[in-house]
mmCIF file with all atom_site columns, C-alpha atoms in Angstrom:
data_model
loop_
_atom_site.group_PDB
_atom_site.id
_atom_site.type_symbol
_atom_site.label_atom_id
_atom_site.label_alt_id
_atom_site.label_comp_id
_atom_site.label_asym_id
_atom_site.label_entity_id
_atom_site.label_seq_id
_atom_site.pdbx_PDB_ins_code
_atom_site.Cartn_x
_atom_site.Cartn_y
_atom_site.Cartn_z
_atom_site.occupancy
_atom_site.B_iso_or_equiv
_atom_site.pdbx_formal_charge
_atom_site.auth_seq_id
_atom_site.auth_comp_id
_atom_site.auth_asym_id
_atom_site.auth_atom_id
_atom_site.pdbx_PDB_model_num
ATOM 1   C CA . MET C 1 1   ? -32.534 21.393  34.188 1.00 90.00 ? 110 MET C CA 1
ATOM 2   C CA . ARG C 1 2   ? -30.509 19.322  31.743 1.00 95.00 ? 111 ARG C CA 1
ATOM 3   C CA . LYS C 1 3   ? -31.484 15.723  31.022 1.00 96.00 ? 112 LYS C CA 1
ATOM 4   C CA . LEU C 1 4   ? -29.381 12.568  31.157 1.00 96.00 ? 113 LEU C CA 1
ATOM 5   C CA . ILE C 1 5   ? -30.071 10.724  27.899 1.00 96.00 ? 114 ILE C CA 1
ATOM 6   C CA . PHE C 1 6   ? -29.046 7.119   27.272 1.00 94.00 ? 115 PHE C CA 1
ATOM 7   C CA . PHE C 1 7   ? -28.076 6.194   23.705 1.00 91.00 ? 116 PHE C CA 1
ATOM 8   C CA . MET C 1 8   ? -27.255 2.690   22.452 1.00 92.00 ? 117 MET C CA 1
ATOM 9   C CA . HIS C 1 9   ? -27.372 0.275   19.542 1.00 95.00 ? 118 HIS C CA 1
ATOM 10  C CA . THR C 1 10  ? -28.994 -3.058  20.378 1.00 95.00 ? 119 THR C CA 1
ATOM 11  C CA . SER C 1 11  ? -29.903 -6.243  18.559 1.00 96.00 ? 120 SER C CA 1
ATOM 12  C CA . LEU C 1 12  ? -33.539 -7.316  18.313 1.00 97.00 ? 121 LEU C CA 1
ATOM 13  C CA . ASP C 1 13  ? -32.902 -9.858  21.074 1.00 95.00 ? 122 ASP C CA 1
ATOM 14  C CA . GLY C 1 14  ? -31.455 -7.260  23.439 1.00 92.00 ? 123 GLY C CA 1
ATOM 15  C CA . TYR C 1 15  ? -27.685 -7.608  23.106 1.00 94.00 ? 124 TYR C CA 1
ATOM 16  C CA . ILE C 1 16  ? -25.363 -4.620  22.788 1.00 92.00 ? 125 ILE C CA 1
ATOM 17  C CA . SER C 1 17  ? -22.371 -6.565  21.463 1.00 92.00 ? 126 SER C CA 1
ATOM 18  C CA . THR C 1 18  ? -21.094 -10.054 20.844 1.00 92.00 ? 127 THR C CA 1
ATOM 19  C CA . PRO C 1 19  ? -19.382 -11.806 23.791 1.00 91.00 ? 128 PRO C CA 1
ATOM 20  C CA . ASN C 1 20  ? -15.987 -10.433 22.671 1.00 89.00 ? 129 ASN C CA 1
ATOM 21  C CA . GLY C 1 21  ? -17.288 -6.855  22.313 1.00 85.00 ? 130 GLY C CA 1
ATOM 22  C CA . ASP C 1 22  ? -17.695 -6.832  18.513 1.00 89.00 ? 131 ASP C CA 1
ATOM 23  C CA . LEU C 1 23  ? -20.032 -4.091  17.285 1.00 90.00 ? 132 LEU C CA 1
ATOM 24  C CA . SER C 1 24  ? -19.535 -4.553  13.533 1.00 93.00 ? 133 SER C CA 1
ATOM 25  C CA . TRP C 1 25  ? -23.175 -5.691  13.207 1.00 95.00 ? 134 TRP C CA 1
ATOM 26  C CA . ALA C 1 26  ? -24.457 -2.245  14.295 1.00 94.00 ? 135 ALA C CA 1
ATOM 27  C CA . LYS C 1 27  ? -25.549 -0.343  11.197 1.00 95.00 ? 136 LYS C CA 1
ATOM 28  C CA . LEU C 1 28  ? -24.645 3.277   10.572 1.00 90.00 ? 137 LEU C CA 1
ATOM 29  C CA . ASP C 1 29  ? -26.288 4.754   7.491  1.00 93.00 ? 138 ASP C CA 1
ATOM 30  C CA . GLU C 1 30  ? -26.396 8.421   6.470  1.00 93.00 ? 139 GLU C CA 1
ATOM 31  C CA . GLY C 1 31  ? -29.699 8.943   8.282  1.00 95.00 ? 140 GLY C CA 1
ATOM 32  C CA . ILE C 1 32  ? -28.288 7.568   11.534 1.00 94.00 ? 141 ILE C CA 1
ATOM 33  C CA . SER C 1 33  ? -25.104 9.633   11.094 1.00 91.00 ? 142 SER C CA 1
ATOM 34  C CA . ASN C 1 34  ? -27.192 12.786  10.661 1.00 93.00 ? 143 ASN C CA 1
ATOM 35  C CA . TRP C 1 35  ? -29.326 11.887  13.667 1.00 94.00 ? 144 TRP C CA 1
ATOM 36  C CA . VAL C 1 36  ? -26.211 11.293  15.830 1.00 91.00 ? 145 VAL C CA 1
ATOM 37  C CA . TYR C 1 37  ? -24.847 14.669  14.723 1.00 91.00 ? 146 TYR C CA 1
ATOM 38  C CA . GLU C 1 38  ? -28.110 16.371  15.731 1.00 93.00 ? 147 GLU C CA 1
ATOM 39  C CA . MET C 1 39  ? -28.031 14.613  19.117 1.00 93.00 ? 148 MET C CA 1
ATOM 40  C CA . THR C 1 40  ? -24.475 15.725  19.814 1.00 92.00 ? 149 THR C CA 1
ATOM 41  C CA . GLN C 1 41  ? -25.355 19.319  18.931 1.00 92.00 ? 150 GLN C CA 1
ATOM 42  C CA . ARG C 1 42  ? -28.038 19.259  21.651 1.00 93.00 ? 151 ARG C CA 1
ATOM 43  C CA . SER C 1 43  ? -25.553 18.086  24.278 1.00 94.00 ? 152 SER C CA 1
ATOM 44  C CA . ASP C 1 44  ? -22.413 19.486  25.821 1.00 93.00 ? 153 ASP C CA 1
ATOM 45  C CA . MET C 1 45  ? -21.357 16.527  27.931 1.00 94.00 ? 154 MET C CA 1
ATOM 46  C CA . ALA C 1 46  ? -20.711 12.847  27.240 1.00 93.00 ? 155 ALA C CA 1
ATOM 47  C CA . MET C 1 47  ? -20.833 10.180  29.929 1.00 93.00 ? 156 MET C CA 1
ATOM 48  C CA . TYR C 1 48  ? -19.281 6.719   29.800 1.00 90.00 ? 157 TYR C CA 1
ATOM 49  C CA . GLY C 1 49  ? -18.493 3.771   32.000 1.00 86.00 ? 158 GLY C CA 1
ATOM 50  C CA . ARG C 1 50  ? -14.762 3.078   32.271 1.00 87.00 ? 159 ARG C CA 1
ATOM 51  C CA . VAL C 1 51  ? -14.641 0.284   29.675 1.00 84.00 ? 160 VAL C CA 1
ATOM 52  C CA . THR C 1 52  ? -16.640 2.251   27.085 1.00 86.00 ? 161 THR C CA 1
ATOM 53  C CA . TYR C 1 53  ? -14.576 5.378   27.783 1.00 89.00 ? 162 TYR C CA 1
ATOM 54  C CA . GLU C 1 54  ? -11.332 3.489   27.175 1.00 87.00 ? 163 GLU C CA 1
ATOM 55  C CA . MET C 1 55  ? -12.757 2.097   23.921 1.00 86.00 ? 164 MET C CA 1
ATOM 56  C CA . MET C 1 56  ? -13.877 5.577   22.797 1.00 88.00 ? 165 MET C CA 1
ATOM 57  C CA . GLN C 1 57  ? -10.590 7.168   23.849 1.00 88.00 ? 166 GLN C CA 1
ATOM 58  C CA . ALA C 1 58  ? -8.674  4.633   21.754 1.00 88.00 ? 167 ALA C CA 1
ATOM 59  C CA . TYR C 1 59  ? -10.609 5.578   18.595 1.00 85.00 ? 168 TYR C CA 1
ATOM 60  C CA . TRP C 1 60  ? -12.294 8.991   18.520 1.00 88.00 ? 169 TRP C CA 1
ATOM 61  C CA . PRO C 1 61  ? -9.518  11.522  19.277 1.00 86.00 ? 170 PRO C CA 1
ATOM 62  C CA . ASP C 1 62  ? -7.787  10.828  15.924 1.00 91.00 ? 171 ASP C CA 1
ATOM 63  C CA . ALA C 1 63  ? -10.609 9.211   13.921 1.00 90.00 ? 172 ALA C CA 1
ATOM 64  C CA . GLY C 1 64  ? -11.357 12.394  11.984 1.00 90.00 ? 173 GLY C CA 1
ATOM 65  C CA . LYS C 1 65  ? -7.726  12.774  10.886 1.00 93.00 ? 174 LYS C CA 1
ATOM 66  C CA . LYS C 1 66  ? -7.477  9.435   9.096  1.00 93.00 ? 175 LYS C CA 1
ATOM 67  C CA . PRO C 1 67  ? -7.242  9.643   5.280  1.00 93.00 ? 176 PRO C CA 1
ATOM 68  C CA . ASP C 1 68  ? -10.318 7.431   4.869  1.00 93.00 ? 177 ASP C CA 1
ATOM 69  C CA . ALA C 1 69  ? -12.374 9.135   7.611  1.00 90.00 ? 178 ALA C CA 1
ATOM 70  C CA . SER C 1 70  ? -16.074 9.390   6.807  1.00 89.00 ? 179 SER C CA 1
ATOM 71  C CA . GLY C 1 71  ? -18.025 12.594  7.291  1.00 87.00 ? 180 GLY C CA 1
ATOM 72  C CA . HIS C 1 72  ? -19.526 11.046  10.421 1.00 86.00 ? 181 HIS C CA 1
ATOM 73  C CA . ASP C 1 73  ? -16.071 10.196  11.778 1.00 88.00 ? 182 ASP C CA 1
ATOM 74  C CA . LYS C 1 74  ? -14.852 13.756  11.175 1.00 90.00 ? 183 LYS C CA 1
ATOM 75  C CA . GLN C 1 75  ? -17.911 15.320  12.834 1.00 90.00 ? 184 GLN C CA 1
ATOM 76  C CA . HIS C 1 76  ? -18.002 12.965  15.793 1.00 87.00 ? 185 HIS C CA 1
ATOM 77  C CA . SER C 1 77  ? -14.245 13.150  16.356 1.00 91.00 ? 186 SER C CA 1
ATOM 78  C CA . ALA C 1 78  ? -14.406 16.962  16.453 1.00 89.00 ? 187 ALA C CA 1
ATOM 79  C CA . TRP C 1 79  ? -17.302 16.823  18.938 1.00 88.00 ? 188 TRP C CA 1
ATOM 80  C CA . TYR C 1 80  ? -15.581 14.165  21.074 1.00 89.00 ? 189 TYR C CA 1
ATOM 81  C CA . ASN C 1 81  ? -12.386 16.205  21.306 1.00 90.00 ? 190 ASN C CA 1
ATOM 82  C CA . GLN C 1 82  ? -14.121 19.354  22.570 1.00 91.00 ? 191 GLN C CA 1
ATOM 83  C CA . VAL C 1 83  ? -16.965 17.973  24.699 1.00 91.00 ? 192 VAL C CA 1
ATOM 84  C CA . ASP C 1 84  ? -16.656 17.607  28.471 1.00 92.00 ? 193 ASP C CA 1
ATOM 85  C CA . LYS C 1 85  ? -16.626 13.949  29.461 1.00 92.00 ? 194 LYS C CA 1
ATOM 86  C CA . VAL C 1 86  ? -17.632 12.184  32.665 1.00 92.00 ? 195 VAL C CA 1
ATOM 87  C CA . VAL C 1 87  ? -16.415 8.654   33.377 1.00 92.00 ? 196 VAL C CA 1
ATOM 88  C CA . ILE C 1 88  ? -18.279 6.545   35.928 1.00 91.00 ? 197 ILE C CA 1
ATOM 89  C CA . SER C 1 89  ? -15.542 4.560   37.664 1.00 87.00 ? 198 SER C CA 1
ATOM 90  C CA . ARG C 1 90  ? -14.165 3.756   41.083 1.00 81.00 ? 199 ARG C CA 1
ATOM 91  C CA . THR C 1 91  ? -10.801 2.640   39.677 1.00 79.00 ? 200 THR C CA 1
ATOM 92  C CA . LEU C 1 92  ? -9.815  5.129   36.955 1.00 78.00 ? 201 LEU C CA 1
ATOM 93  C CA . ASP C 1 93  ? -7.377  7.882   37.937 1.00 72.00 ? 202 ASP C CA 1
ATOM 94  C CA . GLY C 1 94  ? -8.652  11.122  36.418 1.00 63.00 ? 203 GLY C CA 1
ATOM 95  C CA . THR C 1 95  ? -5.645  13.344  37.062 1.00 59.00 ? 204 THR C CA 1
ATOM 96  C CA . ASP C 1 96  ? -4.286  13.502  33.483 1.00 68.00 ? 205 ASP C CA 1
ATOM 97  C CA . LEU C 1 97  ? -7.478  13.268  31.439 1.00 72.00 ? 206 LEU C CA 1
ATOM 98  C CA . SER C 1 98  ? -8.294  16.149  29.085 1.00 74.00 ? 207 SER C CA 1
ATOM 99  C CA . HIS C 1 99  ? -11.867 17.500  29.350 1.00 80.00 ? 208 HIS C CA 1
ATOM 100 C CA . THR C 1 100 ? -12.675 14.504  31.581 1.00 88.00 ? 209 THR C CA 1
ATOM 101 C CA . THR C 1 101 ? -13.973 14.131  35.133 1.00 86.00 ? 210 THR C CA 1
ATOM 102 C CA . VAL C 1 102 ? -14.134 10.803  36.974 1.00 88.00 ? 211 VAL C CA 1
ATOM 103 C CA . MET C 1 103 ? -17.137 10.189  39.245 1.00 86.00 ? 212 MET C CA 1
ATOM 104 C CA . GLY C 1 104 ? -18.347 7.193   41.151 1.00 80.00 ? 213 GLY C CA 1
ATOM 105 C CA . HIS C 1 105 ? -18.269 7.561   44.894 1.00 80.00 ? 214 HIS C CA 1
ATOM 106 C CA . ASN C 1 106 ? -21.593 9.363   45.348 1.00 88.00 ? 215 ASN C CA 1
ATOM 107 C CA . LEU C 1 107 ? -23.239 9.046   41.935 1.00 90.00 ? 216 LEU C CA 1
ATOM 108 C CA . LYS C 1 108 ? -26.691 10.293  42.858 1.00 92.00 ? 217 LYS C CA 1
ATOM 109 C CA . GLN C 1 109 ? -25.378 13.552  44.304 1.00 94.00 ? 218 GLN C CA 1
ATOM 110 C CA . GLU C 1 110 ? -22.675 14.026  41.635 1.00 92.00 ? 219 GLU C CA 1
ATOM 111 C CA . ILE C 1 111 ? -25.020 13.463  38.681 1.00 92.00 ? 220 ILE C CA 1
ATOM 112 C CA . ASN C 1 112 ? -27.819 15.566  40.177 1.00 93.00 ? 221 ASN C CA 1
ATOM 113 C CA . GLU C 1 113 ? -25.327 18.418  40.619 1.00 94.00 ? 222 GLU C CA 1
ATOM 114 C CA . LEU C 1 114 ? -24.346 18.096  36.939 1.00 93.00 ? 223 LEU C CA 1
ATOM 115 C CA . LYS C 1 115 ? -27.996 18.121  35.869 1.00 94.00 ? 224 LYS C CA 1
ATOM 116 C CA . GLU C 1 116 ? -28.789 21.161  38.016 1.00 94.00 ? 225 GLU C CA 1
ATOM 117 C CA . ALA C 1 117 ? -25.689 23.094  36.874 1.00 92.00 ? 226 ALA C CA 1
ATOM 118 C CA . GLY C 1 118 ? -27.382 23.982  33.611 1.00 85.00 ? 227 GLY C CA 1
ATOM 119 C CA . GLY C 1 119 ? -26.210 23.603  30.061 1.00 92.00 ? 228 GLY C CA 1
ATOM 120 C CA . LYS C 1 120 ? -27.220 21.292  27.277 1.00 95.00 ? 229 LYS C CA 1
ATOM 121 C CA . ASP C 1 121 ? -28.223 17.657  27.788 1.00 96.00 ? 230 ASP C CA 1
ATOM 122 C CA . ILE C 1 122 ? -25.821 14.911  28.874 1.00 95.00 ? 231 ILE C CA 1
ATOM 123 C CA . LEU C 1 123 ? -25.481 11.845  26.621 1.00 94.00 ? 232 LEU C CA 1
ATOM 124 C CA . ILE C 1 124 ? -24.466 8.479   28.027 1.00 93.00 ? 233 ILE C CA 1
ATOM 125 C CA . PHE C 1 125 ? -23.156 6.223   25.288 1.00 86.00 ? 234 PHE C CA 1
ATOM 126 C CA . GLY C 1 126 ? -23.492 2.478   25.792 1.00 80.00 ? 235 GLY C CA 1
ATOM 127 C CA . SER C 1 127 ? -21.826 1.664   29.094 1.00 81.00 ? 236 SER C CA 1
ATOM 128 C CA . PRO C 1 128 ? -24.205 -1.072  30.289 1.00 76.00 ? 237 PRO C CA 1
ATOM 129 C CA . GLY C 1 129 ? -22.786 -1.364  33.811 1.00 79.00 ? 238 GLY C CA 1
ATOM 130 C CA . ALA C 1 130 ? -22.720 2.367   34.490 1.00 84.00 ? 239 ALA C CA 1
ATOM 131 C CA . SER C 1 131 ? -26.128 2.802   32.848 1.00 83.00 ? 240 SER C CA 1
ATOM 132 C CA . LEU C 1 132 ? -27.618 0.119   35.075 1.00 83.00 ? 241 LEU C CA 1
ATOM 133 C CA . SER C 1 133 ? -26.322 1.953   38.158 1.00 86.00 ? 242 SER C CA 1
ATOM 134 C CA . LEU C 1 134 ? -27.683 5.279   36.884 1.00 89.00 ? 243 LEU C CA 1
ATOM 135 C CA . LEU C 1 135 ? -31.072 3.733   36.084 1.00 89.00 ? 244 LEU C CA 1
ATOM 136 C CA . GLU C 1 136 ? -31.297 2.094   39.521 1.00 88.00 ? 245 GLU C CA 1
ATOM 137 C CA . LEU C 1 137 ? -30.687 5.525   41.071 1.00 89.00 ? 246 LEU C CA 1
ATOM 138 C CA . GLY C 1 138 ? -33.437 7.100   38.942 1.00 91.00 ? 247 GLY C CA 1
ATOM 139 C CA . LEU C 1 139 ? -31.014 9.410   37.124 1.00 93.00 ? 248 LEU C CA 1
ATOM 140 C CA . ILE C 1 140 ? -31.684 8.539   33.458 1.00 94.00 ? 249 ILE C CA 1
ATOM 141 C CA . ASP C 1 141 ? -34.400 10.714  31.932 1.00 96.00 ? 250 ASP C CA 1
ATOM 142 C CA . GLU C 1 142 ? -34.659 9.376   28.375 1.00 97.00 ? 251 GLU C CA 1
ATOM 143 C CA . PHE C 1 143 ? -33.594 6.434   26.224 1.00 95.00 ? 252 PHE C CA 1
ATOM 144 C CA . TYR C 1 144 ? -32.714 6.384   22.538 1.00 96.00 ? 253 TYR C CA 1
ATOM 145 C CA . LEU C 1 145 ? -32.396 2.787   21.380 1.00 96.00 ? 254 LEU C CA 1
ATOM 146 C CA . LEU C 1 146 ? -31.271 1.956   17.864 1.00 97.00 ? 255 LEU C CA 1
ATOM 147 C CA . VAL C 1 147 ? -32.697 -1.539  17.346 1.00 98.00 ? 256 VAL C CA 1
ATOM 148 C CA . ASN C 1 148 ? -30.737 -3.253  14.586 1.00 98.00 ? 257 ASN C CA 1
ATOM 149 C CA . PRO C 1 149 ? -32.306 -5.885  12.320 1.00 98.00 ? 258 PRO C CA 1
ATOM 150 C CA . ILE C 1 150 ? -30.250 -8.764  13.678 1.00 97.00 ? 259 ILE C CA 1
ATOM 151 C CA . ILE C 1 151 ? -30.630 -11.500 16.286 1.00 97.00 ? 260 ILE C CA 1
ATOM 152 C CA . LEU C 1 152 ? -27.258 -12.202 17.919 1.00 96.00 ? 261 LEU C CA 1
ATOM 153 C CA . GLY C 1 153 ? -28.391 -15.093 20.116 1.00 95.00 ? 262 GLY C CA 1
ATOM 154 C CA . HIS C 1 154 ? -25.742 -14.346 22.743 1.00 94.00 ? 263 HIS C CA 1
ATOM 155 C CA . GLY C 1 155 ? -23.451 -11.560 23.841 1.00 93.00 ? 264 GLY C CA 1
ATOM 156 C CA . ILE C 1 156 ? -23.426 -8.714  26.307 1.00 90.00 ? 265 ILE C CA 1
ATOM 157 C CA . PRO C 1 157 ? -27.053 -8.014  27.286 1.00 89.00 ? 266 PRO C CA 1
ATOM 158 C CA . PHE C 1 158 ? -28.671 -4.607  27.525 1.00 84.00 ? 267 PHE C CA 1
ATOM 159 C CA . LEU C 1 159 ? -29.350 -3.662  31.178 1.00 77.00 ? 268 LEU C CA 1
ATOM 160 C CA . GLN C 1 160 ? -29.242 -7.113  32.704 1.00 76.00 ? 269 GLN C CA 1
ATOM 161 C CA . LYS C 1 161 ? -30.366 -7.805  36.259 1.00 78.00 ? 270 LYS C CA 1
ATOM 162 C CA . LEU C 1 162 ? -32.304 -4.599  36.853 1.00 76.00 ? 271 LEU C CA 1
ATOM 163 C CA . PRO C 1 163 ? -33.734 -5.091  40.365 1.00 75.00 ? 272 PRO C CA 1
ATOM 164 C CA . LYS C 1 164 ? -36.902 -3.101  39.728 1.00 82.00 ? 273 LYS C CA 1
ATOM 165 C CA . THR C 1 165 ? -39.355 -2.368  36.951 1.00 87.00 ? 274 THR C CA 1
ATOM 166 C CA . VAL C 1 166 ? -38.914 0.933   35.132 1.00 90.00 ? 275 VAL C CA 1
ATOM 167 C CA . SER C 1 167 ? -41.932 2.256   33.236 1.00 93.00 ? 276 SER C CA 1
ATOM 168 C CA . LEU C 1 168 ? -41.349 4.136   29.992 1.00 95.00 ? 277 LEU C CA 1
ATOM 169 C CA . HIS C 1 169 ? -43.394 6.375   27.702 1.00 97.00 ? 278 HIS C CA 1
ATOM 170 C CA . LEU C 1 170 ? -42.758 6.204   23.944 1.00 98.00 ? 279 LEU C CA 1
ATOM 171 C CA . LEU C 1 171 ? -42.035 9.707   22.629 1.00 98.00 ? 280 LEU C CA 1
ATOM 172 C CA . GLU C 1 172 ? -41.213 8.825   19.030 1.00 97.00 ? 281 GLU C CA 1
ATOM 173 C CA . SER C 1 173 ? -40.052 6.106   16.681 1.00 98.00 ? 282 SER C CA 1
ATOM 174 C CA . GLN C 1 174 ? -38.303 6.269   13.345 1.00 98.00 ? 283 GLN C CA 1
ATOM 175 C CA . ILE C 1 175 ? -37.135 3.770   10.731 1.00 98.00 ? 284 ILE C CA 1
ATOM 176 C CA . PHE C 1 176 ? -33.819 4.483   8.998  1.00 98.00 ? 285 PHE C CA 1
ATOM 177 C CA . PRO C 1 177 ? -32.928 3.296   5.448  1.00 97.00 ? 286 PRO C CA 1
ATOM 178 C CA . SER C 1 178 ? -30.756 0.509   6.940  1.00 97.00 ? 287 SER C CA 1
ATOM 179 C CA . GLU C 1 179 ? -33.918 -0.847  8.652  1.00 98.00 ? 288 GLU C CA 1
ATOM 180 C CA . VAL C 1 180 ? -32.649 0.218   12.066 1.00 98.00 ? 289 VAL C CA 1
ATOM 181 C CA . VAL C 1 181 ? -35.565 1.331   14.244 1.00 98.00 ? 290 VAL C CA 1
ATOM 182 C CA . LEU C 1 182 ? -35.028 4.253   16.601 1.00 98.00 ? 291 LEU C CA 1
ATOM 183 C CA . LEU C 1 183 ? -37.129 4.130   19.768 1.00 98.00 ? 292 LEU C CA 1
ATOM 184 C CA . HIS C 1 184 ? -37.185 7.250   21.955 1.00 98.00 ? 293 HIS C CA 1
ATOM 185 C CA . TYR C 1 185 ? -38.589 6.763   25.452 1.00 98.00 ? 294 TYR C CA 1
ATOM 186 C CA . ALA C 1 186 ? -38.989 8.981   28.504 1.00 98.00 ? 295 ALA C CA 1
ATOM 187 C CA . VAL C 1 187 ? -38.639 7.374   31.907 1.00 95.00 ? 296 VAL C CA 1
ATOM 188 C CA . LYS C 1 188 ? -41.843 7.672   33.936 1.00 93.00 ? 297 LYS C CA 1
ATOM 189 C CA . LYS C 1 189 ? -40.580 9.065   37.232 1.00 82.00 ? 298 LYS C CA 1
ATOM 190 C CA . GLN C 1 190 ? -41.889 7.466   40.418 1.00 74.00 ? 299 GLN C CA 1
ATOM 191 C CA . ALA C 1 191 ? -43.676 9.844   42.789 1.00 62.00 ? 300 ALA C CA 1
#
């Protein structure tokens, strides 16, 4: 069965962006770029909340075509354009979206069907609201957190107001040249 894997940059004090959504503080060195590429090669589906999807859709389809596109931008843009996408939303109309399915009315059943359908893993990028819902339903299997060496002091928090405790098991950690620390956790499933 495929796994649902959560992936996000965070500050040391647990924020995923500034109050206005700025992510320029999140570091992306060559080691992180290579790691992201490896992660995308082990997945064949990307999942987003509506806001994150709209942000990604505004950038990634053409990012690899820009004259100043980095190697990472070219690789990730190519992956983004071919990968199947799922958007968690109750308001987005999914009728004209390429490679994209909108879900949100019965998340537990819909996501479990995706996981049981087979294939590579599913990556959920950012999307704090959608991720909170998925975590509450016990659907997230693993976390990859890229903890950046910065304290923001305020902003959009990572998984705020979780109504229950979720136990994790550290699978690995890694330090990148930019001093970003990767933490890879498995969710301990409740019996």
